[in-house]
Amino acid sequence: MSLSIRLTLFFTVIVLLVTAILSSVVFYEFQNKIKQQIRLNLADAAEHKAQELQSVLQFEKTNLMAWRASSVMQDVIVDDLDKRISTELLGLKNYYALQGDLYVFNAAGILIASTQPEVTGQKIPAAWVDNEDYHFAFKHRVPFISGHIVAHAAALKPPQLPVRGLLVLTHAWDDLNRYFQPDQGYFALFKDDGTQAELFTETGSETLALSQDFSAQKVWQIADKAYLGAISKPLVLDDFSFRIAVFSQESSAREPVRQLIFELIIAAISVVLPMTLVAMWLSRHFVMPIKRLTVAIRHIEHSNDLSIKVPVKGRDEVANLADAFNIMTTNLSEAFSRREKVEKELENLNLSLERQVDERTSELQQALAQLKSAQSHLVQSEKMVSLGQLVAGIAHEINNPVGAIYANMPVLRDYVQDIESALNLATECCNAIGETRLQDFFQEIDYEFIRSDLRELINSQQQAAERIRNIVLALRNFSRLDQGEIKSVLLEEGIDCSLQMLHHQYKNRIDIQKDYRLNTPVECYAGELNQVFMNILANAIQAIPEQGVIRISTARHGDQAVISIADTGTGMSDEVKAKIFDPFFTTKDVGEGTGLGLSISYGIIEKHHGKVEVESELKVGTCFTLTLPLHLSKGA
């Protein structure tokens, strides 16, 4: 696409864009003004209709309060009941051309007179009962009147005395419809303490849901059509507060808008066409000199001769452009010369950089070796922490059997001395008298008890000594001096050694359940794997605050050994589980853990070309699954 066409399109788009923006602003403002004026008109209509309805209801109330003061109604107060009451009610209805009916109830709530004689004897409806002097009942039903009604109720009573009767004026709900029949749109009666309104239509009334904030709703959907609405101020009739809402079809605001749109389109066409022609002429006027300049530039491009200059004519912007191009070619020629010089210098710098890279690489290799050494020290540090825990456990475990041996030794010494004395005495006494003395001495020292108890003491010391031997053996197996070498060992022995070391932490509290099905030697660094078992088992024991179970199982899956250690502890959240193998991450209190145990364990399993899987659920428990190759050389 040529530059002239692009300039023409650019100016045309600018004109169209400006015209569209102005038209949109005018259209939006005009539409809002129309809707605003319609809402103002609707608000005036709502206020007028509300005042009209209030006047009607107030007129009925005033008449009702005047009628109850008549002499006939005073007879009701003093229980002087006769046919004059019904005659009076019929006369009032005919004289005032009442649309509804009048009812009189006595103090017992029984209908004693009415403009409908056939309903006499009915009980007063609950909607009409009120302790106030006057009461207005909104839309409701009563058993002896068909359809919905509204009612005015005035109490019949002497001053400062209880109610002796009730005078009621009713008004059929459908009769209110004649007050709400506009030429277009709808009226709605909105009770001020609710969120529903009575919508009056050509066929009657229906319920309409209204928002408490009426002004917040811009458009209403009534009978599948959009309406604009406005509502009056609250009007009060005694204890009854109401408002009138008026609705008009939104389409009434669209006709002037459609006319405005048509006029805006005509105006836009009248502006765009002349501006497009002007843009075409201007684009050609500016583009032709540029085309001539382009031909000269391409000649320089094909000849690759920067000494060629573009002819400069005139003093306009195009001439300035040609002059600038000539200066640029001169500068480029000089720049090429400088570039060759810089390239040579750059080549020398590259050689120097390669030497520096070699030196830095050597330094990095040294740093890596130092890092590996530091990592090894870190592993040993963590193991020392574990060994510290072991020493505390061993001291606790050895103390019990040693204490038993120490406590039994004095008793055993006394027993042996008594036995020696008895034997000596038996030697001295060979006659009958000596035998008697020997028997007396045996009874004195309870010789038979000593003999039996001596066996138990010897057995107790033997068991304690056996316990000490097992603990020392487990410690020796756990610490394994050959841990730096690959050995074929039974993993179950390492697990049992770790449990032996941790016995004091879980005894009488945690049930250890074993399911050993591997029972096959595994090539590994035994000491390092013992450290892994110790870390996982110690964490499992600490995760069980009181009573619980730890299940340990081993199995063989093909050329893989699988070890599972599951506990019924507190479990972990997903956030904690994602970080447990991070160095220095711990959930324990300060001083209780380094946060390196599981991180180092993870590294040991990776060193054995295995993998660690963790499953955990809060308040349920955690399961660690270790998978290791049976032959470390094959798994490499």
XYZ file of C-alpha atoms in Angstrom:
636
model
C 0.000 0.000 0.000
C 1.475 3.345 -1.075
C 2.121 6.194 1.308
C -0.477 8.427 -0.371
C -3.206 5.852 0.168
C -2.151 5.362 3.763
C -2.205 9.114 4.406
C -5.649 9.360 2.823
C -6.922 6.517 4.978
C -5.302 8.041 8.050
C -6.999 11.418 7.622
C -10.305 9.714 6.787
C -10.137 7.548 9.911
C -9.302 10.594 12.039
C -12.326 12.472 10.673
C -14.574 9.447 11.174
C -13.263 8.926 14.690
C -13.821 12.553 15.704
C -17.284 12.518 14.141
C -18.155 9.259 15.892
C -16.964 10.543 19.267
C -18.910 13.789 18.956
C -21.997 11.919 17.764
C -21.728 9.457 20.655
C -21.440 12.265 23.187
C -24.421 14.102 21.707
C -26.426 10.869 21.482
C -25.622 9.887 25.077
C -26.412 13.310 26.528
C -29.621 13.632 24.505
C -30.811 10.163 25.517
C -30.096 10.878 29.191
C -31.925 14.193 29.008
C -34.970 12.507 27.459
C -35.021 9.785 30.134
C -34.440 12.364 32.872
C -37.385 14.445 31.655
C -39.601 11.353 31.459
C -38.660 10.419 35.029
C -39.476 13.970 36.195
C -42.877 13.750 34.511
C -43.448 10.328 36.064
C -42.459 11.658 39.489
C -45.002 14.491 39.156
C -47.662 11.994 38.115
C -46.805 9.739 41.071
C -47.045 12.648 43.537
C -50.359 13.757 42.049
C -51.834 10.257 42.157
C -50.594 9.713 45.725
C -52.223 12.983 46.840
C -55.433 11.977 45.084
C -55.534 8.558 46.793
C -54.699 10.093 50.167
C -57.533 12.594 49.729
C -60.009 9.796 48.980
C -58.933 7.720 51.968
C -58.808 10.766 54.249
C -62.314 11.767 53.110
C -63.614 8.285 53.976
C -61.886 8.424 57.367
C -63.343 11.863 58.142
C -66.858 10.704 57.272
C -66.453 7.527 59.344
C -65.324 9.487 62.417
C -68.298 11.851 61.977
C -70.805 8.993 61.583
C -69.713 7.277 64.799
C -70.669 10.452 66.725
C -74.294 10.199 65.578
C -77.023 9.465 68.106
C -77.685 6.054 66.597
C -74.066 4.991 67.169
C -74.320 6.266 70.738
C -77.118 3.753 71.264
C -74.647 0.994 70.423
C -72.373 2.268 73.181
C -75.162 1.995 75.779
C -76.412 -1.375 74.360
C -79.673 0.188 73.170
C -79.924 -1.896 69.984
C -82.830 -1.629 67.537
C -83.559 -1.572 63.793
C -82.638 2.088 63.544
C -78.949 1.114 63.256
C -79.432 -0.867 60.008
C -81.704 1.888 58.633
C -79.052 4.492 59.475
C -76.318 2.479 57.726
C -78.383 2.016 54.537
C -79.197 5.700 54.516
C -75.527 6.660 54.757
C -74.579 4.303 51.926
C -77.278 5.648 49.598
C -76.724 9.300 50.480
C -72.956 9.185 49.985
C -73.116 6.653 47.098
C -70.586 4.469 48.899
C -68.816 1.839 46.781
C -68.299 -0.372 49.866
C -70.412 -1.331 52.883
C -70.846 -0.320 56.538
C -70.710 -2.757 59.469
C -71.401 -2.337 63.218
C -70.070 -4.802 65.810
C -71.000 -4.907 69.491
C -68.574 -5.222 72.411
C -68.554 -9.026 72.025
C -67.300 -8.723 68.437
C -70.603 -9.871 66.839
C -71.951 -8.142 63.714
C -75.263 -6.573 64.779
C -75.997 -4.305 61.795
C -74.802 -3.916 58.202
C -75.712 -2.624 54.773
C -75.685 -6.362 53.931
C -78.320 -7.775 56.342
C -77.655 -11.370 55.248
C -74.234 -11.427 56.997
C -75.514 -10.305 60.426
C -74.202 -12.455 63.268
C -70.705 -12.887 61.866
C -67.682 -12.539 64.168
C -65.392 -9.580 63.722
C -62.384 -10.430 61.429
C -58.936 -10.332 63.023
C -57.741 -7.718 60.495
C -60.265 -5.207 61.914
C -59.411 -5.731 65.576
C -57.222 -2.994 67.039
C -57.060 -1.161 70.356
C -56.638 2.220 68.675
C -59.380 4.781 68.220
C -59.024 4.442 64.441
C -57.455 1.672 62.365
C -56.886 1.264 58.604
C -56.547 -2.289 57.230
C -54.689 -2.618 53.910
C -55.522 -5.189 51.226
C -57.019 -8.291 52.884
C -59.888 -10.781 52.789
C -62.736 -11.523 55.244
C -65.012 -14.599 55.252
C -68.279 -12.821 54.490
C -67.034 -10.511 51.678
C -65.878 -11.783 48.278
C -62.609 -10.438 46.885
C -59.938 -8.262 48.464
C -60.915 -5.113 50.361
C -59.497 -2.235 52.378
C -61.259 -1.140 55.556
C -61.574 1.848 57.927
C -62.416 0.861 61.522
C -63.518 3.383 64.204
C -63.977 2.374 67.843
C -67.350 3.055 69.513
C -66.699 3.903 73.166
C -67.393 6.532 75.791
C -64.496 8.782 76.839
C -61.974 7.049 79.108
C -63.915 3.751 78.955
C -63.350 0.424 77.161
C -64.505 -0.123 73.569
C -68.218 -0.913 73.340
C -68.398 -1.525 69.601
C -66.818 -0.967 66.194
C -67.957 0.916 63.078
C -66.296 -0.334 59.851
C -66.349 1.099 56.309
C -65.053 -1.235 53.565
C -63.869 -0.481 50.070
C -63.485 -3.137 47.368
C -59.890 -3.450 46.218
C -60.895 -3.650 42.560
C -62.648 -0.261 42.874
C -59.248 1.348 43.464
C -58.368 0.353 39.910
C -60.373 3.279 38.541
C -57.898 5.658 40.208
C -54.991 4.004 38.412
C -55.863 3.842 34.696
C -53.367 6.039 32.806
C -53.318 6.316 29.019
C -49.862 4.724 28.864
C -47.865 2.798 31.453
C -48.833 1.533 34.890
C -49.393 2.665 38.471
C -48.283 0.664 41.524
C -49.263 1.068 45.186
C -46.213 0.455 47.374
C -46.689 -0.195 51.107
C -43.809 1.565 52.852
C -42.854 -1.308 55.205
C -42.505 -4.018 52.518
C -40.707 -4.878 49.295
C -43.773 -5.717 47.175
C -46.226 -3.446 45.407
C -49.663 -3.859 43.861
C -49.353 -3.209 40.107
C -52.618 -2.018 38.516
C -53.223 -3.123 34.901
C -56.134 -3.064 32.464
C -57.248 -6.502 33.714
C -56.831 -5.929 37.457
C -53.883 -5.904 39.820
C -50.865 -8.142 40.378
C -47.902 -8.282 42.759
C -44.646 -6.581 41.727
C -41.337 -6.976 43.595
C -39.692 -3.623 44.364
C -36.240 -2.778 45.666
C -36.010 -0.729 48.868
C -33.707 1.610 46.933
C -36.132 2.391 44.102
C -33.844 4.916 42.409
C -31.049 2.342 42.060
C -33.020 0.377 39.443
C -32.919 2.180 36.091
C -35.197 -0.067 34.012
C -38.142 -2.304 35.026
C -39.359 -5.403 33.159
C -43.175 -5.552 33.140
C -45.078 -7.873 30.792
C -41.831 -8.562 28.883
C -41.329 -4.854 28.146
C -38.849 -2.309 29.486
C -40.262 0.550 31.578
C -38.907 3.681 33.235
C -40.209 4.356 36.731
C -40.568 7.015 39.426
C -42.004 6.900 42.937
C -43.709 9.453 45.167
C -42.750 10.576 48.637
C -44.229 8.550 51.532
C -47.795 9.549 52.480
C -49.326 8.641 55.834
C -52.888 7.782 56.802
C -52.915 7.220 60.553
C -50.592 4.177 61.027
C -50.592 3.285 57.298
C -47.738 4.659 55.132
C -47.674 4.202 51.356
C -46.109 5.470 48.119
C -47.243 5.469 44.500
C -44.928 4.292 41.699
C -45.542 5.220 38.040
C -44.075 3.327 35.052
C -43.824 4.359 31.407
C -42.485 2.337 28.473
C -38.838 3.018 27.719
C -39.673 2.983 24.014
C -41.321 6.399 24.445
C -37.818 7.835 24.945
C -36.390 6.154 21.842
C -38.317 7.881 19.069
C -36.541 11.268 19.471
C -33.261 9.360 19.767
C -33.866 7.564 16.445
C -34.511 10.904 14.757
C -31.291 12.275 16.258
C -29.302 9.255 14.982
C -30.577 9.828 11.443
C -29.597 13.505 11.572
C -26.145 12.643 12.955
C -25.517 10.181 10.102
C -26.419 12.837 7.500
C -24.108 15.341 9.209
C -21.250 12.824 9.360
C -21.515 12.056 5.632
C -21.534 15.776 4.838
C -18.282 16.220 6.779
C -16.407 13.030 5.846
C -16.691 13.252 2.024
C -15.109 16.731 1.613
C -12.429 15.939 4.182
C -11.528 12.722 2.320
C -11.043 14.626 -0.962
C -8.820 17.173 0.780
C -6.783 14.383 2.356
C -6.210 12.738 -1.048
C -4.879 15.963 -2.558
C -2.585 16.677 0.404
C -1.176 13.141 0.425
C -0.185 13.319 -3.258
C 1.390 16.736 -2.774
C 3.604 15.457 0.058
C 4.419 12.008 -1.338
C 5.784 12.862 -4.805
C 9.072 14.444 -3.559
C 9.558 11.471 -1.248
C 9.205 9.067 -4.197
C 11.916 10.936 -6.100
C 14.168 10.734 -3.039
C 13.500 6.970 -2.775
C 14.749 6.381 -6.345
C 18.038 8.088 -5.564
C 18.479 6.135 -2.320
C 17.910 2.768 -4.039
C 20.543 3.655 -6.633
C 23.021 4.087 -3.778
C 21.825 0.786 -2.300
C 22.529 -1.219 -5.468
C 25.860 0.443 -6.231
C 27.033 0.174 -2.592
C 28.846 3.443 -3.068
C 28.464 5.775 -0.108
C 30.142 8.610 -2.015
C 27.009 9.157 -4.131
C 24.984 12.158 -2.968
C 21.271 12.835 -3.307
C 20.458 16.114 -5.110
C 18.910 18.719 -2.802
C 16.242 21.076 -4.165
C 14.226 23.603 -2.234
C 14.084 24.372 1.463
C 11.137 22.275 2.634
C 11.160 19.205 4.892
C 11.884 16.828 1.978
C 14.968 18.849 1.055
C 16.070 18.739 4.676
C 15.573 14.965 4.582
C 17.801 14.627 1.488
C 20.470 16.789 3.081
C 20.310 14.702 6.252
C 20.697 11.535 4.155
C 23.852 12.903 2.527
C 25.303 13.670 5.947
C 24.354 10.164 7.080
C 26.230 8.473 4.201
C 29.341 10.501 5.016
C 29.100 9.512 8.670
C 28.564 5.864 7.703
C 31.717 5.840 5.609
C 33.701 7.161 8.538
C 31.971 4.707 10.880
C 32.953 1.719 8.725
C 36.598 2.716 9.027
C 36.304 3.008 12.785
C 34.497 -0.332 12.961
C 37.394 -2.198 11.360
C 39.697 -0.765 13.957
C 37.301 -1.686 16.769
C 36.943 -5.252 15.450
C 40.679 -5.777 15.725
C 40.645 -4.468 19.282
C 37.654 -6.698 20.029
C 39.514 -9.761 18.787
C 42.327 -9.024 21.215
C 39.815 -8.549 24.020
C 38.193 -11.911 23.208
C 41.514 -13.658 23.661
C 41.955 -11.940 27.002
C 38.383 -12.853 27.976
C 38.982 -16.531 27.225
C 41.922 -16.533 29.590
C 39.807 -14.902 32.283
C 37.033 -17.453 31.728
C 39.504 -20.298 32.196
C 40.717 -18.723 35.423
C 37.142 -18.213 36.711
C 36.264 -21.789 35.770
C 39.154 -23.059 37.842
C 38.016 -20.909 40.767
C 34.453 -22.217 40.437
C 35.703 -25.803 40.488
C 37.594 -25.070 43.684
C 34.488 -23.435 45.171
C 32.424 -26.482 44.187
C 34.898 -28.772 45.920
C 34.685 -26.584 49.024
C 30.886 -26.668 48.825
C 30.881 -30.471 48.688
C 33.223 -30.533 51.662
C 30.909 -28.178 53.565
C 27.958 -30.376 52.663
C 29.794 -33.407 54.034
C 30.498 -31.516 57.261
C 26.828 -30.551 57.414
C 25.812 -34.212 57.104
C 28.193 -35.129 59.911
C 26.811 -32.267 62.017
C 23.284 -33.557 61.565
C 24.416 -37.061 62.464
C 26.017 -35.717 65.616
C 22.644 -34.216 66.554
C 21.043 -37.616 65.996
C 23.800 -39.325 67.982
C 23.197 -36.858 70.801
C 19.587 -38.001 70.940
C 20.800 -41.608 70.875
C 23.177 -41.044 73.765
C 20.326 -39.622 75.860
C 18.204 -42.639 74.990
C 21.007 -45.098 75.680
C 21.712 -43.480 79.049
C 18.048 -43.815 79.931
C 17.837 -47.425 78.750
C 21.087 -48.578 80.404
C 20.212 -46.830 83.678
C 17.177 -49.066 84.326
C 18.907 -52.496 84.091
C 22.032 -51.178 85.845
C 19.830 -49.824 88.656
C 18.168 -53.208 88.988
C 21.552 -54.934 89.249
C 22.782 -52.351 91.790
C 19.651 -52.695 93.924
C 19.788 -56.507 93.961
C 23.477 -56.848 94.818
C 23.238 -55.984 98.610
C 20.382 -58.420 99.056
C 22.287 -61.089 97.158
C 25.338 -60.444 99.336
C 23.347 -60.892 102.556
C 21.768 -64.055 101.215
C 25.140 -65.521 100.335
C 26.539 -64.665 103.803
C 23.587 -66.333 105.495
C 24.027 -69.419 103.336
C 27.719 -69.543 104.204
C 26.914 -69.276 107.916
C 24.364 -72.042 107.571
C 26.794 -74.287 105.813
C 29.467 -73.628 108.419
C 27.070 -74.378 111.221
C 25.978 -77.564 109.512
C 29.575 -78.631 109.333
C 30.093 -78.077 113.038
C 26.955 -79.844 114.057
C 27.067 -83.474 113.183
C 24.987 -84.896 116.055
C 21.311 -84.628 116.851
C 21.759 -81.510 118.894
C 23.601 -79.865 116.021
C 20.897 -80.839 113.596
C 18.288 -79.204 115.830
C 20.319 -76.024 115.980
C 20.724 -76.129 112.196
C 16.967 -76.408 111.643
C 16.335 -73.559 114.077
C 18.817 -71.396 112.204
C 17.226 -72.275 108.843
C 13.867 -71.148 110.210
C 15.375 -67.981 111.620
C 16.818 -66.918 108.268
C 13.935 -68.405 106.211
C 16.328 -70.616 104.318
C 13.757 -71.910 101.829
C 12.712 -68.372 100.811
C 16.367 -67.426 100.364
C 16.935 -70.355 98.079
C 13.955 -69.497 95.829
C 14.531 -65.735 95.903
C 18.208 -66.230 95.109
C 17.254 -67.885 91.826
C 14.942 -64.975 90.934
C 17.633 -62.440 91.750
C 20.134 -64.260 89.585
C 17.584 -64.424 86.724
C 16.802 -60.710 87.116
C 20.480 -59.792 86.906
C 20.910 -62.045 83.906
C 17.988 -60.352 82.087
C 19.324 -56.891 82.916
C 22.739 -57.840 81.629
C 21.141 -59.222 78.448
C 19.273 -55.925 77.996
C 22.528 -53.982 78.283
C 24.185 -56.291 75.771
C 21.339 -55.761 73.255
C 21.486 -51.986 73.630
C 25.233 -51.914 73.085
C 24.860 -54.219 70.080
C 22.157 -51.970 68.589
C 24.356 -48.909 69.113
C 27.250 -50.634 67.383
C 25.039 -51.654 64.437
C 23.567 -48.168 64.135
C 26.888 -46.322 64.123
C 28.579 -48.890 61.769
C 32.202 -47.957 61.252
C 32.033 -49.322 57.687
C 29.345 -46.869 56.568
C 31.607 -45.423 53.877
C 31.558 -48.729 52.006
C 28.782 -50.440 50.066
C 27.618 -53.536 51.965
C 24.827 -56.079 51.508
C 22.712 -55.839 54.670
C 19.191 -56.612 55.845
C 17.306 -53.323 56.076
C 15.063 -54.829 58.767
C 18.076 -55.005 61.117
C 18.750 -51.291 60.670
C 15.070 -50.498 61.360
C 15.096 -52.656 64.512
C 18.304 -50.971 65.715
C 16.705 -47.549 65.275
C 13.606 -48.698 67.176
C 15.875 -50.059 69.939
C 17.548 -46.654 70.260
C 14.211 -44.819 70.372
C 12.508 -47.327 72.674
C 12.403 -44.957 75.665
C 10.499 -42.358 73.615
C 7.587 -44.590 72.636
C 7.357 -47.396 75.201
C 3.966 -47.785 76.901
C 2.594 -45.147 74.487
C 2.940 -46.218 70.850
C 2.186 -49.619 69.344
C 4.843 -50.679 66.781
C 3.351 -52.954 64.105
C 5.862 -54.687 61.800
C 5.229 -56.446 58.492
C 8.668 -57.545 57.205
C 8.391 -59.275 53.822
C 11.632 -58.187 52.173
C 14.194 -60.231 54.162
C 16.649 -59.878 51.271
C 20.117 -58.272 51.553
C 20.301 -54.848 49.901
C 23.500 -53.246 48.606
C 23.755 -49.857 50.318
C 25.649 -47.526 52.616
C 24.231 -49.098 55.768
C 25.182 -46.362 58.220
C 23.588 -43.643 56.084
C 20.348 -45.625 55.667
C 20.258 -46.167 59.452
C 20.381 -42.381 59.790
C 17.390 -42.102 57.397
C 15.391 -44.653 59.435
C 16.291 -42.831 62.658
C 15.158 -39.434 61.288
C 11.827 -40.710 59.927
C 11.017 -42.823 63.018
C 11.953 -39.965 65.388
C 9.652 -37.595 63.488
C 6.857 -40.191 63.549
C 7.194 -40.643 67.334
C 7.201 -36.870 67.919
C 4.125 -36.478 65.676
C 2.069 -38.726 68.028
C 1.298 -36.621 71.133
C -0.281 -39.422 73.192
C -1.370 -42.941 72.224
C -0.890 -44.079 68.638
C 0.382 -46.653 66.158
C 3.433 -46.808 63.869
C 3.211 -49.368 61.052
C 6.473 -50.490 59.404
C 6.445 -52.722 56.349
C 9.109 -53.951 53.907
C 8.534 -55.658 50.582
C 10.196 -56.487 47.297
C 8.823 -55.202 43.981
C 10.955 -56.638 41.201
C 14.512 -55.304 41.663
C 13.305 -52.681 44.137
C 13.079 -52.732 47.924
C 10.109 -50.777 49.312
C 10.026 -49.579 52.934
C 6.865 -47.931 54.319
C 6.726 -46.104 57.683
C 3.239 -44.796 58.584
C 2.072 -43.103 61.788
C -1.252 -41.995 63.238
C 0.099 -38.607 64.290
C -1.061 -35.064 63.649
C -0.290 -35.125 59.905
C 0.781 -32.178 57.738
C -0.910 -29.564 55.583
C -0.118 -29.343 51.867
C 1.968 -26.209 52.497
C 4.152 -27.936 55.101
C 4.442 -31.133 53.030
C 5.801 -29.118 50.085
C 8.682 -27.794 52.239
C 9.690 -30.732 54.461
C 12.744 -31.594 52.334
C 13.978 -27.969 52.219
C 17.175 -27.395 54.244
C 16.621 -25.724 57.637
C 12.806 -25.988 57.383
C 11.307 -27.207 60.670
C 7.993 -26.968 62.514
C 9.607 -27.680 65.889
C 10.374 -25.099 68.560
C 13.725 -23.318 68.630
C 16.432 -25.643 69.904
C 14.498 -28.859 69.243
C 15.504 -29.405 65.625
C 17.888 -28.153 62.948
C 15.564 -28.605 59.973
C 18.196 -30.736 58.231
C 17.100 -34.291 59.087
C 14.686 -34.875 56.207
C 16.794 -32.781 53.811
C 19.831 -34.987 54.477
C 17.656 -38.112 54.336
C 16.403 -37.047 50.922
C 19.988 -36.617 49.729
C 20.952 -40.061 51.065
C 18.052 -41.725 49.212
C 19.029 -39.905 46.000
C 22.614 -41.060 46.528
C 21.235 -44.631 46.516
C 19.334 -43.842 43.273
C 16.035 -44.271 45.111
C 13.035 -42.064 45.738
C 10.973 -40.801 48.680
C 7.178 -40.414 48.557
C 5.135 -38.707 51.279
C 1.405 -38.917 51.908
C -0.109 -36.935 54.769
C -3.475 -35.734 56.004
C -4.120 -33.407 58.925
C -5.363 -35.198 62.083
C -4.994 -38.585 60.293
C -1.263 -39.249 59.948
C 1.741 -39.410 57.628
C 3.260 -42.204 55.525
C 6.837 -42.172 54.142
C 7.548 -44.680 51.346
C 11.199 -45.348 50.445
C 12.066 -47.165 47.207
C 15.656 -48.435 46.797
C 17.375 -50.683 44.217
C 18.428 -54.078 45.578
C 21.767 -53.737 43.784
C 23.251 -50.269 43.971
C 25.526 -50.836 40.973
C 22.487 -51.740 38.810
C 20.519 -48.759 39.983
C 23.292 -46.331 39.111
